[in-house]
PDB file of C-alpha atoms and ligand atoms in Angstrom:
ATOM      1  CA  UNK A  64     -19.799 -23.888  -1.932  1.00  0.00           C
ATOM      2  CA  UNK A  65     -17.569 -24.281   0.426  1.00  0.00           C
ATOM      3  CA  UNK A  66     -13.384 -23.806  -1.093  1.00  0.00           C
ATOM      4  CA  UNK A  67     -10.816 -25.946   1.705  1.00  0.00           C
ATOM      5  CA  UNK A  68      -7.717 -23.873   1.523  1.00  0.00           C
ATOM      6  CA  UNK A  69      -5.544 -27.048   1.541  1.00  0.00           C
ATOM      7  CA  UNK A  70      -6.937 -28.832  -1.442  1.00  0.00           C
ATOM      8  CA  UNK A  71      -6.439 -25.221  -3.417  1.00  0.00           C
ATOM      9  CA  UNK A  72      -3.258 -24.231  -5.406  1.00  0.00           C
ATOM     10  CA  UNK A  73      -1.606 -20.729  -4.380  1.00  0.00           C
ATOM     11  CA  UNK A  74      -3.284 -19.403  -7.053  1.00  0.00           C
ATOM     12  CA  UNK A  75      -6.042 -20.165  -6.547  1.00  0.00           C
ATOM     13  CA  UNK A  76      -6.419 -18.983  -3.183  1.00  0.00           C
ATOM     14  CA  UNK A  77      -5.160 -15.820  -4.616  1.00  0.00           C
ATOM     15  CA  UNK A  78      -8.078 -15.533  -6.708  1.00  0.00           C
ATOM     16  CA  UNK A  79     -10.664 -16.279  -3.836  1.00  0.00           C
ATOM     17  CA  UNK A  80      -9.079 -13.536  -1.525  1.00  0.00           C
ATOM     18  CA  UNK A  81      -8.446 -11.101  -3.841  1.00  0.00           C
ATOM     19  CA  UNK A  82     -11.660 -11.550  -4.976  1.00  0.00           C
ATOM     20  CA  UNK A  83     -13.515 -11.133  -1.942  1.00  0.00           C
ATOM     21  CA  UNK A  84     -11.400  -9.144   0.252  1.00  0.00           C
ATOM     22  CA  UNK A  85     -12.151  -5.779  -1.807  1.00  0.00           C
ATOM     23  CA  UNK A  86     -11.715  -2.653  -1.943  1.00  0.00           C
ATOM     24  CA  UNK A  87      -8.386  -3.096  -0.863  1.00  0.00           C
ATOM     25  CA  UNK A  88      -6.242   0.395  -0.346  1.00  0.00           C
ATOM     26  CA  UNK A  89      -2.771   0.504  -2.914  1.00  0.00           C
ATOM     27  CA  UNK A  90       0.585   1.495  -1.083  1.00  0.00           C
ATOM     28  CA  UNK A  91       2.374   2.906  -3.711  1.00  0.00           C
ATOM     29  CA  UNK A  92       5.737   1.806  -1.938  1.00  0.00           C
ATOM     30  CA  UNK A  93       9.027   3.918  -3.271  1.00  0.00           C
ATOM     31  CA  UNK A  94      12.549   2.348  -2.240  1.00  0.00           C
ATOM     32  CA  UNK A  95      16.269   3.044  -2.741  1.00  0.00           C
ATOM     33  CA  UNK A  96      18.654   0.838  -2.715  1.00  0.00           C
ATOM     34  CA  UNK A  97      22.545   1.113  -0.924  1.00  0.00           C
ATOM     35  CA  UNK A  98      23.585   1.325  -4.343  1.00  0.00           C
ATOM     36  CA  UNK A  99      21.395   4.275  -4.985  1.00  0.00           C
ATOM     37  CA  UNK A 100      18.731   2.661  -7.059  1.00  0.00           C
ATOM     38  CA  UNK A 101      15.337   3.736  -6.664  1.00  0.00           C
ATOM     39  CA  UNK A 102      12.343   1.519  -6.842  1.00  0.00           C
ATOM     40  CA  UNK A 103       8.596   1.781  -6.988  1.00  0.00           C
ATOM     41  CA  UNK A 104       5.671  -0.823  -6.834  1.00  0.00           C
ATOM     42  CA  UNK A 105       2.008  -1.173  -6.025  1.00  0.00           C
ATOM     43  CA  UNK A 106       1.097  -2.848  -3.431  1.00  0.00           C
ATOM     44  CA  UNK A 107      -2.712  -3.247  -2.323  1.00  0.00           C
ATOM     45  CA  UNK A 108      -2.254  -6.025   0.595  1.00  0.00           C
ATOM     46  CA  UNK A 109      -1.589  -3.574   2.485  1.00  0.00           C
ATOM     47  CA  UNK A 110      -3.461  -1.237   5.574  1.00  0.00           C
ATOM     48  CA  UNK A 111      -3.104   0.184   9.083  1.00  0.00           C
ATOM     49  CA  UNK A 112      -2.244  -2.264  11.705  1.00  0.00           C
ATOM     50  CA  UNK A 113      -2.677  -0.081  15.030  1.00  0.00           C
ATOM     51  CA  UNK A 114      -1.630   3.799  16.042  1.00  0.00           C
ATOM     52  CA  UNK A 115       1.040   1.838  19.265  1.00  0.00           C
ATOM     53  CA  UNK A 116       3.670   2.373  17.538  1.00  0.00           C
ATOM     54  CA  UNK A 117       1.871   3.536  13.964  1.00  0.00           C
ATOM     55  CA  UNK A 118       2.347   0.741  11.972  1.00  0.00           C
ATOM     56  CA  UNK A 119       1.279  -0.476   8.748  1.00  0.00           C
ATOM     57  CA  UNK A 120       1.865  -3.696   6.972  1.00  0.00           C
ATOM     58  CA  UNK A 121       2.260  -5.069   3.201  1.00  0.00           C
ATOM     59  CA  UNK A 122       2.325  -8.583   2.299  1.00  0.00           C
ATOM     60  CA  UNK A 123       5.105  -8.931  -0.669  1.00  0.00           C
ATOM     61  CA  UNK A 124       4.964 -12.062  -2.297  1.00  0.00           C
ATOM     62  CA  UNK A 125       7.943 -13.994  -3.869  1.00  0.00           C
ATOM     63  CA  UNK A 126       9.400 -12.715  -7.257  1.00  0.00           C
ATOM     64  CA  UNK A 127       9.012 -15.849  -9.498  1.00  0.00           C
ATOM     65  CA  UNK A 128       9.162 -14.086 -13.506  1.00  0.00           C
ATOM     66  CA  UNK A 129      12.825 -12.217 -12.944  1.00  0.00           C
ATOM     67  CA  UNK A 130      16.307 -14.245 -12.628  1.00  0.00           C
ATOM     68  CA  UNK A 131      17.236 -13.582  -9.328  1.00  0.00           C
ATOM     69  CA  UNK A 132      17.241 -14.020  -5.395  1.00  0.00           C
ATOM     70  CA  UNK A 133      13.469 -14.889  -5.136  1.00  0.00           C
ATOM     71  CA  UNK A 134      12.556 -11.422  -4.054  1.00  0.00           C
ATOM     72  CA  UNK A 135      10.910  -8.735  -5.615  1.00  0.00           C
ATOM     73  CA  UNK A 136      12.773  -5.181  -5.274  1.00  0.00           C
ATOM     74  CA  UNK A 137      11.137  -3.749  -3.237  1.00  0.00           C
ATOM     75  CA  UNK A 138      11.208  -6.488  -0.400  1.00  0.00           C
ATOM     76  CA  UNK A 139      14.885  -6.569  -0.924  1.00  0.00           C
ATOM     77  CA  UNK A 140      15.278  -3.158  -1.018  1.00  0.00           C
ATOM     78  CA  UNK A 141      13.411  -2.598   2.392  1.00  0.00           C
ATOM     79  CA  UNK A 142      15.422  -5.282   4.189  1.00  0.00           C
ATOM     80  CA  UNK A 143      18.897  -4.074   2.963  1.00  0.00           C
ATOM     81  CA  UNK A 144      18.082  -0.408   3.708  1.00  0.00           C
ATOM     82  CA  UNK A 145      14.982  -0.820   5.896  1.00  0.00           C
ATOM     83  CA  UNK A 146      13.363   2.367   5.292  1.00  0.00           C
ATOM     84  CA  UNK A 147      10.851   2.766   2.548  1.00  0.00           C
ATOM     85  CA  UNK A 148       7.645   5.743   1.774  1.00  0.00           C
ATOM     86  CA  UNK A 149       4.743   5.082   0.426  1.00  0.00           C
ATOM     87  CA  UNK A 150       2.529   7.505  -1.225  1.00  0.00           C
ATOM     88  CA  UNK A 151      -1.631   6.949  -1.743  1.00  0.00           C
ATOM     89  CA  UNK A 152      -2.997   6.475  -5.094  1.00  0.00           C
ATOM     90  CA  UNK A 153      -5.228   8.645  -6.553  1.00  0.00           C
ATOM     91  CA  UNK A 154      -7.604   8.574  -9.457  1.00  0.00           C
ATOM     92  CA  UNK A 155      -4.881  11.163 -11.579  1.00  0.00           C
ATOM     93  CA  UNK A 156      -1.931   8.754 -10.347  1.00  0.00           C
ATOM     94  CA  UNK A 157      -3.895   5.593 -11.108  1.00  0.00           C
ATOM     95  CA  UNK A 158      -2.300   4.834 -14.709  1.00  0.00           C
ATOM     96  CA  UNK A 159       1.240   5.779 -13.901  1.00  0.00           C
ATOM     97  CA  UNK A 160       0.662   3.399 -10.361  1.00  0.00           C
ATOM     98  CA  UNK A 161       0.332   0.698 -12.709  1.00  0.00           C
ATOM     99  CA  UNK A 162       2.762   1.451 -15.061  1.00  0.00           C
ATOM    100  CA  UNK A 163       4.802   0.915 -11.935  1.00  0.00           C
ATOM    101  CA  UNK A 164       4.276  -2.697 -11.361  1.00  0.00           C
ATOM    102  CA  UNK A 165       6.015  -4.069 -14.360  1.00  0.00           C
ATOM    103  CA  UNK A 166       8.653  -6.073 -14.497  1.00  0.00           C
ATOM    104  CA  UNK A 167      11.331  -4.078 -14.869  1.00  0.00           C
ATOM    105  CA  UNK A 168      14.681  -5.839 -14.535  1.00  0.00           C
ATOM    106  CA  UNK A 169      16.878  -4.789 -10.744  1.00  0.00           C
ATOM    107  CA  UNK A 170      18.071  -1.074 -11.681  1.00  0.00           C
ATOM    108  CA  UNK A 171      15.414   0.600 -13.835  1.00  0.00           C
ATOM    109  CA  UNK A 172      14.085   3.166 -12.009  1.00  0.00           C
ATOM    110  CA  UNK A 173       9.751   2.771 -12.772  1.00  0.00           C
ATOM    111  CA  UNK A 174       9.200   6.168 -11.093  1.00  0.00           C
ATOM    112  CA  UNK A 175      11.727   8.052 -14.594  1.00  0.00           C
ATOM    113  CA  UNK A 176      10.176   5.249 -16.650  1.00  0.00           C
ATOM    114  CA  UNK A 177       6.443   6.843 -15.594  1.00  0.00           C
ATOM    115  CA  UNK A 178       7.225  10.147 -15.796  1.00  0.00           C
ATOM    116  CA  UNK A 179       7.070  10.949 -11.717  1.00  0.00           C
ATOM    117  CA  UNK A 180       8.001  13.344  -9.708  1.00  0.00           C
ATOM    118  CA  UNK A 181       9.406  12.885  -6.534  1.00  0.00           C
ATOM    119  CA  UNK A 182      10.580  15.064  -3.543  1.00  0.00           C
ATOM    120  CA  UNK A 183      12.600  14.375  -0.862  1.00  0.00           C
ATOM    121  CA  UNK A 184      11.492  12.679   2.547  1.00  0.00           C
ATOM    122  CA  UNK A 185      12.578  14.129   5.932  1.00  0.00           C
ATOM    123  CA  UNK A 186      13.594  10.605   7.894  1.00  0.00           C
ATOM    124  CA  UNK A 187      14.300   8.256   5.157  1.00  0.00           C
ATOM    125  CA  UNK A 188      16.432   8.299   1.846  1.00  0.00           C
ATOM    126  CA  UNK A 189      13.781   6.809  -0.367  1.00  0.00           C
ATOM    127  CA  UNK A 190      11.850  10.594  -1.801  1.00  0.00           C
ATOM    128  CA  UNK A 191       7.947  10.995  -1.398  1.00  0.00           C
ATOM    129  CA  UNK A 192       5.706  10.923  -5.156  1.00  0.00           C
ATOM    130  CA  UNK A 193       5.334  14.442  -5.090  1.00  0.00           C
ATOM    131  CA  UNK A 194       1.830  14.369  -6.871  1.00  0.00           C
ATOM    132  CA  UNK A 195       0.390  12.186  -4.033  1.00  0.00           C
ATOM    133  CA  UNK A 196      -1.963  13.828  -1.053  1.00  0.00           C
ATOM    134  CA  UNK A 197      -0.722  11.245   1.699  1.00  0.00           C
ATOM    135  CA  UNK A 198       2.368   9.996   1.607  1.00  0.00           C
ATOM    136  CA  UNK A 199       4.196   8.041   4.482  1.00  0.00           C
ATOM    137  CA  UNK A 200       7.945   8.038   5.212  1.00  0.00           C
ATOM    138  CA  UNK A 201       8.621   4.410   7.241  1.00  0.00           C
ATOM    139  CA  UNK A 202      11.101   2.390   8.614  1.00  0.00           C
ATOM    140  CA  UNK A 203      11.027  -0.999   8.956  1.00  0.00           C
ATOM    141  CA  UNK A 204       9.891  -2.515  12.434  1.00  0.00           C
ATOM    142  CA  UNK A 205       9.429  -6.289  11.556  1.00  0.00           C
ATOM    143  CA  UNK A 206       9.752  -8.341   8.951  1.00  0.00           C
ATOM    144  CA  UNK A 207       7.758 -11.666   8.964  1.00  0.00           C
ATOM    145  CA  UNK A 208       8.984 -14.391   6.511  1.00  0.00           C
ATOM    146  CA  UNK A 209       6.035 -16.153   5.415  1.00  0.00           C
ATOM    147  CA  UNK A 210       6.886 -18.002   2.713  1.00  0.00           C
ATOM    148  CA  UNK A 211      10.268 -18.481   0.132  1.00  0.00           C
ATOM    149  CA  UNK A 212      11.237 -14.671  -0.767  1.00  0.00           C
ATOM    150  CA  UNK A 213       8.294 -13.519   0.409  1.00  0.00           C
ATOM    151  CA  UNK A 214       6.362 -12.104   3.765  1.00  0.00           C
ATOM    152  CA  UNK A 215       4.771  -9.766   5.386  1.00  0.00           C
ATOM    153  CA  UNK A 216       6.736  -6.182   5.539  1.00  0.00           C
ATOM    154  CA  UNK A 217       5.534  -4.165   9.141  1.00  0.00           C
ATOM    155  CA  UNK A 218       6.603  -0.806   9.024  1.00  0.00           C
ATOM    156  CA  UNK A 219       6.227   2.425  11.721  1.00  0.00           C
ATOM    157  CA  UNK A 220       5.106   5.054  10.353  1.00  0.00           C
ATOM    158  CA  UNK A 221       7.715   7.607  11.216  1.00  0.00           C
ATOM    159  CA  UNK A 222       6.133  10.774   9.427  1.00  0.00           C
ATOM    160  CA  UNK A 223       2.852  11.813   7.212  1.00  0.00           C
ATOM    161  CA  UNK A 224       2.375  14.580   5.126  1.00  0.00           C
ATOM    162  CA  UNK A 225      -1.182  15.459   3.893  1.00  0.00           C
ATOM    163  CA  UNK A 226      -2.151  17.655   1.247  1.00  0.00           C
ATOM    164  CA  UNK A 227      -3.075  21.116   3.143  1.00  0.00           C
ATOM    165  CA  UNK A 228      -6.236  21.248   1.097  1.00  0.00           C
ATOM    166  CA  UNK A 229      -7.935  18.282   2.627  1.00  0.00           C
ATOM    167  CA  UNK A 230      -7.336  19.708   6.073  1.00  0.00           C
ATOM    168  CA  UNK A 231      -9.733  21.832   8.441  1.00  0.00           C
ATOM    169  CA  UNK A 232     -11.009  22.649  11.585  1.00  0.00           C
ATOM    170  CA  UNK A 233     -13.882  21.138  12.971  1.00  0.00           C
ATOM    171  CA  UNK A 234     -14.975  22.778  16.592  1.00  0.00           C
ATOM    172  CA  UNK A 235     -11.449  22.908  17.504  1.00  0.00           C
ATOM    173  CA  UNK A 236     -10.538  19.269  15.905  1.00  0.00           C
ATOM    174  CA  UNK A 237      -8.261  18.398  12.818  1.00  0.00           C
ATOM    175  CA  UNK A 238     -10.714  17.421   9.957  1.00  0.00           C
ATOM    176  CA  UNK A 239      -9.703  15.805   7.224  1.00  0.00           C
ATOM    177  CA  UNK A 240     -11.803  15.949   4.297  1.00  0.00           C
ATOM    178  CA  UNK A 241     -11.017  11.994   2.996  1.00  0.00           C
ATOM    179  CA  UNK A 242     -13.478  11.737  -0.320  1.00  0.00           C
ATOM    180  CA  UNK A 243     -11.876  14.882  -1.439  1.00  0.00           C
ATOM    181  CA  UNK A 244      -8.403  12.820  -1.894  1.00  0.00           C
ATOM    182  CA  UNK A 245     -10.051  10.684  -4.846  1.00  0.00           C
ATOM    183  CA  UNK A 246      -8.068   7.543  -3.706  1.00  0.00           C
ATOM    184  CA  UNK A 247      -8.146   4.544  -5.691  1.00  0.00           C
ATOM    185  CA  UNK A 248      -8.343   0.917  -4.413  1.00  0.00           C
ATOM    186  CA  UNK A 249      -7.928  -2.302  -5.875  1.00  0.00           C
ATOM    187  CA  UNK A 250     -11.376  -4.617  -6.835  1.00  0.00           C
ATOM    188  CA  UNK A 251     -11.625  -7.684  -8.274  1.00  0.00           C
ATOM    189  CA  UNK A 252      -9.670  -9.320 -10.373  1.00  0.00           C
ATOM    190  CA  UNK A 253      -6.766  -7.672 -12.514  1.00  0.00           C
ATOM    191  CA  UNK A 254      -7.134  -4.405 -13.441  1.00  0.00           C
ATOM    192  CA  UNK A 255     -10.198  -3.175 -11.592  1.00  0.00           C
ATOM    193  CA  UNK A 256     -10.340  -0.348  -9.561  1.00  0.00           C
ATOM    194  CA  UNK A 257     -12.511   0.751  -6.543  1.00  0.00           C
ATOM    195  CA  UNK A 258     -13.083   4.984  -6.621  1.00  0.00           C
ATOM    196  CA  UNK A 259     -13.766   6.222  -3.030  1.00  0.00           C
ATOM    197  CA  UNK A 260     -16.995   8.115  -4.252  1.00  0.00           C
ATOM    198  CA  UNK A 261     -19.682   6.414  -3.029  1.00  0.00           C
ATOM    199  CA  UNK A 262     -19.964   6.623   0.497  1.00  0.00           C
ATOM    200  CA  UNK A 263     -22.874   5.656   3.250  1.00  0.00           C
ATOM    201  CA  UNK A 264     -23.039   7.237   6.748  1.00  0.00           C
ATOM    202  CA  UNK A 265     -23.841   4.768  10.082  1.00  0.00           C
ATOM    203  CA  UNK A 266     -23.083   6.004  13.229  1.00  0.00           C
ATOM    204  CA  UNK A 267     -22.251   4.004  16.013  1.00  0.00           C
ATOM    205  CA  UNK A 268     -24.617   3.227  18.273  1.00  0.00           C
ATOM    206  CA  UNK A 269     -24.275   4.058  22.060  1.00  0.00           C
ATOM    207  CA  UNK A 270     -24.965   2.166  25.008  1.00  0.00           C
ATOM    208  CA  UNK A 271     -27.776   1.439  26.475  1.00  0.00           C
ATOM    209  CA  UNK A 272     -29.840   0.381  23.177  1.00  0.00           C
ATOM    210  CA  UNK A 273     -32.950   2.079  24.399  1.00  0.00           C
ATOM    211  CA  UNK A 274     -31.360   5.743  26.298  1.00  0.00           C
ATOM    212  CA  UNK A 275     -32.741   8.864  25.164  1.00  0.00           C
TER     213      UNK A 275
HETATM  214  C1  FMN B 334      -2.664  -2.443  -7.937  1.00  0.00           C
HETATM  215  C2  FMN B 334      -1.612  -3.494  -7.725  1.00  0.00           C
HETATM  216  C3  FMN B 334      -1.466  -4.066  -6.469  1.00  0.00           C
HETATM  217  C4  FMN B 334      -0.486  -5.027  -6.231  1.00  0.00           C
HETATM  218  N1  FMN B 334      -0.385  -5.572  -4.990  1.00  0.00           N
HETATM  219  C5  FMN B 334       0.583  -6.474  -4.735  1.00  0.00           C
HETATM  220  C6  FMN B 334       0.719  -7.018  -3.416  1.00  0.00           C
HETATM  221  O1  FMN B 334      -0.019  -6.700  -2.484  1.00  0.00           O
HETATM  222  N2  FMN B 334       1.725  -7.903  -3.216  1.00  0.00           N
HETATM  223  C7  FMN B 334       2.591  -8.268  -4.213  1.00  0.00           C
HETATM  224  O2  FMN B 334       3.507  -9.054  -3.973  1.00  0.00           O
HETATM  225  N3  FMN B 334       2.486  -7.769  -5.463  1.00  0.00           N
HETATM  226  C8  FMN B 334       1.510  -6.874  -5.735  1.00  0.00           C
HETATM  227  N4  FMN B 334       1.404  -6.336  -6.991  1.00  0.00           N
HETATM  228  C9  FMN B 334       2.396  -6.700  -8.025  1.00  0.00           C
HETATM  229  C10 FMN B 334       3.677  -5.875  -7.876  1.00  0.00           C
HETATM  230  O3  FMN B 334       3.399  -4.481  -7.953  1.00  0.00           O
HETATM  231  C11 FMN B 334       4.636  -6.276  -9.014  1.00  0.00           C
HETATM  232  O4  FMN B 334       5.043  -7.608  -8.802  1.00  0.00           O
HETATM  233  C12 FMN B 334       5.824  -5.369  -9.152  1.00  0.00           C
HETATM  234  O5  FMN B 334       6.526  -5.685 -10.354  1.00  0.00           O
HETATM  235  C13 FMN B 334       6.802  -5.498  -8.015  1.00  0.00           C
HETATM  236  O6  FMN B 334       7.823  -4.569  -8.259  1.00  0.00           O
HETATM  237  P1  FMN B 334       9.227  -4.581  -7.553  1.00  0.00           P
HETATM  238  O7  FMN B 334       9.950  -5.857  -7.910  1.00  0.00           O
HETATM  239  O8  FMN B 334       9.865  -3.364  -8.152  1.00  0.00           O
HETATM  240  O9  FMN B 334       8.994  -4.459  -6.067  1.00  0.00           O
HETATM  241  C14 FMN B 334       0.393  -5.408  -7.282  1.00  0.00           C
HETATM  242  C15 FMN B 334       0.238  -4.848  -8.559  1.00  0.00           C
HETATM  243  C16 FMN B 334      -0.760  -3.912  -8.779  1.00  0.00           C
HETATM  244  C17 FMN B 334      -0.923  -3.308 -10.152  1.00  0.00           C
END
């Protein structure tokens, strides 16, 4: 069957893409506001989008449940301030990460409301989730308006900090031991979850096909 985008309502081409394009990785996105206010929200359009400057992006889409400018916080946040972190999700974090996206009214802080801990960043105001391997401290390098209060946020990734237990040496090189993070990432529908535990290796194959 074959779905024409423009005979579709937005949602759904939601469903179709969010449906398809799985598992998708969860930036757990933590903001503060000039007034002080800290913010946090799941986000799983989200991913790496090249190492030249280190950039990531997140696709925030309008705010259309609370009274206000269009925008959800967290957009608003990172264009007032633009800095923002964003931690990884793992399978421990999972139920507070949701907790996270409700629709709290401008002001309530989700991260006291969950019950998590934060510590502070080294670049940005916003703090780091303190329980999460990976976190990301970023500053905002574009911002791409792509429809009414909402776009697509591209931030540089200014600094990392991985959990010293994932990391080793391997002949000299900086290993990092991914599956033993336990990330979560978002499947179908609503409230599904991908767990990063089943894995297949394929290396790449060199050239010439046939060399031996
Ligand atoms: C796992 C998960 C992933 C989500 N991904 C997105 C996303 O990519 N873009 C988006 O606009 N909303 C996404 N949401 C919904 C937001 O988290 C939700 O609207 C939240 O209330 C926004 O909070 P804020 O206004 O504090 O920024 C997601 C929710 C969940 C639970």
């Amino acid at each position: 069957m074959q779905f024409d985008m423009d005979q579709l309502a937005s949602a759904e081409r939601y469903k179709l893409l969010v449906n398809t394009i799985t598992p998708r990785p969860i930036a757990w996105v933590v903001t503060q506001d000039k007034a002080g206010h800290r913010n946090a929200a799941p986000y799983s359009f989200f991913n790496a989008m090249g190492s030249q400057p280190p950039l990531v992006a997140i696709a925030i889409g309008g705010d259309d449940i609370r009274q206000g400018d269009g925008q959800k916080d967290t957009l608003r946040s990172i264009r007032e301030t633009c800095e923002f972190t964003i931690a990884l999700v793992t399978e421990a974090d999972a139920e507070k990460m949701v907790l996270t996206a409700i629709d709290a009214p401008v002001g309530i802080d989700e991260m006291e409301l969950a019950g998590i801990e934060t510590r502070p960043a080294s670049k940005v105001s916003p703090p780091l989730i303190a329980s999460s391997p990976v976190t990301y401290e970023c500053r905002l390098w574009q911002f791409i308006e792509t429809h009414p209060g909402g776009g697509i946020v591209l931030g540089e990734v200014l600094a990392m900090h991985i959990d010293d237990a994932v990391l080793g040496d391997e002949n000299g090189k900086l290993r990092i031991d991914a599956p033993a993070l336990k990330l979560v990432g978002r499947a179908h529908g609503a409230g599904w979850y991908w767990r990063g535990s089943d894995q297949v290796r394929i290396d790449r194959t060199a050239w010439p096909l046939d060399a031996e």
